[in-house]
Amino acid sequence: MLYLHPFYQPGAQLSLNLRSCVDDKTERNVQATVAKAFTPFTMSQVLLVDINPPIPDILSGAKTSFVLKVYDPRFLQHRKGTKSSAPHPWTLKAETTAARRRAFGATTFLPTWWPDDADAAGWEEYYFSNLQQLFTNELAAYTRLLPLQGRTIPHCYAHGTLALPVAAARAVAPRVLLLSYVPGPALRAVHPARIAPPVVGALVDTVRAFGALGVIHDDLRPDNIVLSPTDAVARPFVLDFGNAEVRRPDQSDDEWELTLAENNEPKQVEIMLDSLGVQHLAT
């Protein structure tokens, strides 16, 4: 049976310090109730939460259910170990040591390095830095893709931190994103015959729009594409921008066009649709 920390069990109360993704000048403390955990967790922890009463100056007044993404390094699946890495269970002591090193500028961590297995604090820094980067990538991508929010990607309503209770004191404050909930099955779970040409066309157009707006998704796969609503399969929504590459301010048009051509995400979508048996026009 899958173990869920009490933070993430249905009915758990979470305290969030949030700023609007559109205007982040004012921070608000918001109370959320966990309705469901989307497990298994891999990188971020993804939850369906209820917020009631609504917070009109940050959230849509018409909605009370949202997706909460928590970037807490404590619950990364990688900690359990891989074929090339031993298990690295979380401890407060190692997390605190890593935080102290960061505070004094004593870390030499690079995202491409794996620490020695015996370096518990080094692994905490590795996990912390990776999740901070995922959060930064995702927030930057949603900011760039504002014209697509609510149409073919979720709304990004707010960002901030998880306010942990005193009894669960930590050396880090996990970052969070609050997104709109998009109900519907993943692309992989839908029979190809039910996916109409306009849906396929909308998916390809969306991926092209990413590039035009300065974003490469870099993790396009059937599990990150939801067809909504469940009973009609009317529109594709692309999720999970943690691996996204966002155009740098100093990149010229020619440099960005070369980056887009090297990645060629519309072609990746075509290959993915072929693998699923979905009919499409050549992109």
mmCIF file of C-alpha atoms in Angstrom, residues 82-279:
data_model
loop_
_atom_site.group_PDB
_atom_site.id
_atom_site.type_symbol
_atom_site.label_atom_id
_atom_site.label_comp_id
_atom_site.label_asym_id
_atom_site.label_seq_id
_atom_site.Cartn_x
_atom_site.Cartn_y
_atom_site.Cartn_z
ATOM 1 C CA THR A 82 18.026 3.725 -8.752
ATOM 2 C CA LYS A 83 20.200 1.259 -10.637
ATOM 3 C CA SER A 84 23.052 3.774 -10.453
ATOM 4 C CA SER A 85 22.333 5.449 -7.113
ATOM 5 C CA ALA A 86 21.848 4.195 -3.561
ATOM 6 C CA PRO A 87 18.804 5.275 -1.498
ATOM 7 C CA HIS A 88 19.093 8.719 0.080
ATOM 8 C CA PRO A 89 16.356 9.053 2.714
ATOM 9 C CA TRP A 90 15.497 12.524 3.990
ATOM 10 C CA THR A 91 16.770 13.669 7.383
ATOM 11 C CA LEU A 92 16.318 17.058 8.996
ATOM 12 C CA LYS A 93 19.967 17.054 10.041
ATOM 13 C CA ALA A 94 21.217 16.716 6.442
ATOM 14 C CA GLU A 95 18.699 19.267 5.187
ATOM 15 C CA THR A 96 19.787 21.748 7.873
ATOM 16 C CA THR A 97 23.474 21.235 7.078
ATOM 17 C CA ALA A 98 22.832 21.854 3.378
ATOM 18 C CA ALA A 99 20.850 25.010 4.167
ATOM 19 C CA ARG A 100 23.677 26.326 6.363
ATOM 20 C CA ARG A 101 26.193 25.692 3.591
ATOM 21 C CA ARG A 102 24.007 27.671 1.166
ATOM 22 C CA ALA A 103 23.672 30.529 3.647
ATOM 23 C CA PHE A 104 27.458 30.823 3.867
ATOM 24 C CA GLY A 105 28.004 30.282 0.146
ATOM 25 C CA ALA A 106 29.906 27.097 0.906
ATOM 26 C CA THR A 107 28.222 24.827 -1.641
ATOM 27 C CA THR A 108 29.988 23.856 -4.858
ATOM 28 C CA PHE A 109 26.982 22.002 -6.246
ATOM 29 C CA LEU A 110 26.364 21.813 -9.988
ATOM 30 C CA PRO A 111 23.139 20.228 -11.327
ATOM 31 C CA THR A 112 25.131 17.811 -13.510
ATOM 32 C CA TRP A 113 27.028 16.317 -10.548
ATOM 33 C CA TRP A 114 25.904 13.548 -8.260
ATOM 34 C CA PRO A 115 27.343 13.761 -4.732
ATOM 35 C CA ASP A 116 29.142 10.875 -3.097
ATOM 36 C CA ASP A 117 26.722 8.373 -1.590
ATOM 37 C CA ALA A 118 28.056 9.112 1.898
ATOM 38 C CA ASP A 119 27.484 12.880 1.537
ATOM 39 C CA ALA A 120 23.951 13.179 2.961
ATOM 40 C CA ALA A 121 24.008 16.986 2.999
ATOM 41 C CA GLY A 122 25.321 16.997 -0.568
ATOM 42 C CA TRP A 123 22.306 14.970 -1.669
ATOM 43 C CA GLU A 124 19.983 17.375 0.130
ATOM 44 C CA GLU A 125 21.570 20.228 -1.817
ATOM 45 C CA TYR A 126 21.232 18.234 -5.043
ATOM 46 C CA TYR A 127 17.526 17.590 -4.467
ATOM 47 C CA PHE A 128 16.814 21.107 -3.215
ATOM 48 C CA SER A 129 18.542 22.789 -6.158
ATOM 49 C CA ASN A 130 16.837 20.572 -8.706
ATOM 50 C CA LEU A 131 13.363 21.283 -7.331
ATOM 51 C CA GLN A 132 14.066 25.001 -7.108
ATOM 52 C CA GLN A 133 15.001 24.875 -10.794
ATOM 53 C CA LEU A 134 11.834 22.955 -11.692
ATOM 54 C CA PHE A 135 9.720 25.550 -9.880
ATOM 55 C CA THR A 136 11.553 28.419 -11.594
ATOM 56 C CA ASN A 137 11.168 26.789 -15.011
ATOM 57 C CA GLU A 138 7.468 26.167 -14.541
ATOM 58 C CA LEU A 139 6.613 29.630 -13.263
ATOM 59 C CA ALA A 140 8.628 31.273 -16.044
ATOM 60 C CA ALA A 141 6.914 29.117 -18.679
ATOM 61 C CA TYR A 142 3.417 29.934 -17.420
ATOM 62 C CA THR A 143 4.323 33.630 -17.399
ATOM 63 C CA ARG A 144 5.471 33.451 -21.023
ATOM 64 C CA LEU A 145 2.422 31.415 -22.046
ATOM 65 C CA LEU A 146 -0.186 33.699 -20.483
ATOM 66 C CA PRO A 147 -2.192 33.925 -23.780
ATOM 67 C CA LEU A 148 -2.696 30.130 -23.710
ATOM 68 C CA GLN A 149 -3.737 29.833 -20.070
ATOM 69 C CA GLY A 150 -7.215 28.363 -19.715
ATOM 70 C CA ARG A 151 -7.319 27.493 -23.422
ATOM 71 C CA THR A 152 -4.756 24.727 -23.928
ATOM 72 C CA ILE A 153 -2.704 24.922 -20.726
ATOM 73 C CA PRO A 154 -3.946 25.348 -17.138
ATOM 74 C CA HIS A 155 -4.366 28.739 -15.512
ATOM 75 C CA CYS A 156 -1.503 29.630 -13.186
ATOM 76 C CA TYR A 157 -3.243 31.466 -10.356
ATOM 77 C CA ALA A 158 -0.635 31.817 -7.654
ATOM 78 C CA HIS A 159 2.859 30.913 -6.476
ATOM 79 C CA GLY A 160 4.434 30.904 -3.048
ATOM 80 C CA THR A 161 5.449 28.578 -0.248
ATOM 81 C CA LEU A 162 3.987 25.846 1.918
ATOM 82 C CA ALA A 163 3.788 27.114 5.500
ATOM 83 C CA LEU A 164 4.609 24.063 7.587
ATOM 84 C CA PRO A 165 3.400 23.792 11.200
ATOM 85 C CA VAL A 166 5.895 24.474 13.991
ATOM 86 C CA ALA A 167 5.876 20.766 14.896
ATOM 87 C CA ALA A 168 7.178 19.990 11.405
ATOM 88 C CA ALA A 169 9.924 22.619 11.384
ATOM 89 C CA ARG A 170 12.154 22.414 8.327
ATOM 90 C CA ALA A 171 15.250 24.144 7.010
ATOM 91 C CA VAL A 172 13.495 24.892 3.700
ATOM 92 C CA ALA A 173 10.095 26.312 2.790
ATOM 93 C CA PRO A 174 8.835 24.210 -0.152
ATOM 94 C CA ARG A 175 7.749 26.272 -3.156
ATOM 95 C CA VAL A 176 4.222 25.821 -4.534
ATOM 96 C CA LEU A 177 2.182 26.628 -7.626
ATOM 97 C CA LEU A 178 -1.614 26.846 -7.640
ATOM 98 C CA LEU A 179 -3.124 25.901 -11.001
ATOM 99 C CA SER A 180 -6.557 25.323 -12.451
ATOM 100 C CA TYR A 181 -7.801 21.744 -12.365
ATOM 101 C CA VAL A 182 -8.258 20.240 -15.819
ATOM 102 C CA PRO A 183 -10.457 17.114 -15.606
ATOM 103 C CA GLY A 184 -10.042 14.441 -18.221
ATOM 104 C CA PRO A 185 -7.999 11.408 -19.210
ATOM 105 C CA ALA A 186 -4.396 11.479 -20.327
ATOM 106 C CA LEU A 187 -3.838 11.144 -24.073
ATOM 107 C CA ARG A 188 -2.494 7.632 -23.574
ATOM 108 C CA ALA A 189 -5.775 6.475 -22.005
ATOM 109 C CA VAL A 190 -8.050 7.582 -24.878
ATOM 110 C CA HIS A 191 -8.823 5.276 -27.801
ATOM 111 C CA PRO A 192 -7.376 6.778 -31.010
ATOM 112 C CA ALA A 193 -10.765 6.640 -32.730
ATOM 113 C CA ARG A 194 -12.161 9.091 -30.162
ATOM 114 C CA ILE A 195 -9.555 11.756 -30.930
ATOM 115 C CA ALA A 196 -11.015 13.934 -33.680
ATOM 116 C CA PRO A 197 -8.822 15.818 -36.185
ATOM 117 C CA PRO A 198 -9.634 19.233 -34.639
ATOM 118 C CA VAL A 199 -8.259 18.003 -31.298
ATOM 119 C CA VAL A 200 -5.061 16.839 -32.967
ATOM 120 C CA GLY A 201 -4.777 20.130 -34.839
ATOM 121 C CA ALA A 202 -5.233 22.095 -31.619
ATOM 122 C CA LEU A 203 -2.458 20.098 -29.960
ATOM 123 C CA VAL A 204 -0.001 20.773 -32.787
ATOM 124 C CA ASP A 205 -0.966 24.455 -32.912
ATOM 125 C CA THR A 206 -0.436 24.702 -29.159
ATOM 126 C CA VAL A 207 3.068 23.266 -29.370
ATOM 127 C CA ARG A 208 3.912 25.662 -32.213
ATOM 128 C CA ALA A 209 2.591 28.528 -30.084
ATOM 129 C CA PHE A 210 4.936 27.509 -27.271
ATOM 130 C CA GLY A 211 7.900 28.215 -29.499
ATOM 131 C CA ALA A 212 6.466 31.481 -30.804
ATOM 132 C CA LEU A 213 5.959 32.667 -27.223
ATOM 133 C CA GLY A 214 9.474 31.701 -26.178
ATOM 134 C CA VAL A 215 9.039 28.291 -24.535
ATOM 135 C CA ILE A 216 10.224 24.761 -25.276
ATOM 136 C CA HIS A 217 8.284 22.244 -23.194
ATOM 137 C CA ASP A 218 11.001 19.553 -23.285
ATOM 138 C CA ASP A 219 8.825 16.813 -21.788
ATOM 139 C CA LEU A 220 6.075 16.200 -24.336
ATOM 140 C CA ARG A 221 4.651 12.750 -23.721
ATOM 141 C CA PRO A 222 1.166 11.221 -23.544
ATOM 142 C CA ASP A 223 1.022 11.445 -19.743
ATOM 143 C CA ASN A 224 1.517 15.226 -19.895
ATOM 144 C CA ILE A 225 -1.396 15.812 -22.289
ATOM 145 C CA VAL A 226 -4.960 15.720 -20.978
ATOM 146 C CA LEU A 227 -8.055 15.600 -23.175
ATOM 147 C CA SER A 228 -10.866 17.550 -21.569
ATOM 148 C CA PRO A 229 -13.674 17.239 -20.697
ATOM 149 C CA THR A 230 -13.815 13.540 -19.883
ATOM 150 C CA ASP A 231 -17.039 12.775 -21.739
ATOM 151 C CA ALA A 232 -16.445 14.829 -24.887
ATOM 152 C CA VAL A 233 -12.673 14.903 -25.594
ATOM 153 C CA ALA A 234 -13.055 18.409 -26.966
ATOM 154 C CA ARG A 235 -9.738 20.058 -26.210
ATOM 155 C CA PRO A 236 -6.133 19.088 -25.445
ATOM 156 C CA PHE A 237 -4.352 20.597 -22.445
ATOM 157 C CA VAL A 238 -0.577 20.349 -22.051
ATOM 158 C CA LEU A 239 0.683 20.032 -18.468
ATOM 159 C CA ASP A 240 3.939 19.994 -16.503
ATOM 160 C CA PHE A 241 6.458 22.653 -17.548
ATOM 161 C CA GLY A 242 9.108 21.713 -14.986
ATOM 162 C CA ASN A 243 11.643 20.858 -17.695
ATOM 163 C CA ALA A 244 10.772 23.858 -19.860
ATOM 164 C CA GLU A 245 13.406 26.002 -21.522
ATOM 165 C CA VAL A 246 12.437 29.667 -21.673
ATOM 166 C CA ARG A 247 13.984 32.053 -24.151
ATOM 167 C CA ARG A 248 16.636 34.217 -22.544
ATOM 168 C CA PRO A 249 16.397 37.995 -22.929
ATOM 169 C CA ASP A 250 19.774 38.051 -24.688
ATOM 170 C CA GLN A 251 18.862 35.399 -27.300
ATOM 171 C CA SER A 252 18.518 36.806 -30.795
ATOM 172 C CA ASP A 253 15.707 35.731 -33.122
ATOM 173 C CA ASP A 254 18.182 33.644 -35.129
ATOM 174 C CA GLU A 255 19.503 31.919 -32.006
ATOM 175 C CA TRP A 256 16.002 31.110 -30.782
ATOM 176 C CA GLU A 257 14.907 29.834 -34.196
ATOM 177 C CA LEU A 258 17.936 27.533 -34.214
ATOM 178 C CA THR A 259 17.004 26.250 -30.748
ATOM 179 C CA LEU A 260 13.440 25.583 -31.930
ATOM 180 C CA ALA A 261 14.708 23.744 -35.016
ATOM 181 C CA GLU A 262 17.068 21.600 -32.937
ATOM 182 C CA ASN A 263 14.225 20.531 -30.655
ATOM 183 C CA ASN A 264 11.467 20.447 -33.322
ATOM 184 C CA GLU A 265 8.664 19.781 -30.847
ATOM 185 C CA PRO A 266 5.911 19.739 -33.517
ATOM 186 C CA LYS A 267 7.740 16.786 -35.088
ATOM 187 C CA GLN A 268 7.981 15.142 -31.673
ATOM 188 C CA VAL A 269 4.202 15.421 -31.372
ATOM 189 C CA GLU A 270 3.796 13.793 -34.781
ATOM 190 C CA ILE A 271 6.011 10.872 -33.746
ATOM 191 C CA MET A 272 4.118 10.531 -30.461
ATOM 192 C CA LEU A 273 0.752 10.466 -32.235
ATOM 193 C CA ASP A 274 2.067 7.832 -34.666
ATOM 194 C CA SER A 275 3.151 5.647 -31.757
ATOM 195 C CA LEU A 276 -0.371 5.852 -30.309
ATOM 196 C CA GLY A 277 -2.119 5.146 -33.597
ATOM 197 C CA VAL A 278 -3.724 8.591 -33.751
ATOM 198 C CA GLN A 279 -4.503 9.895 -37.227
#
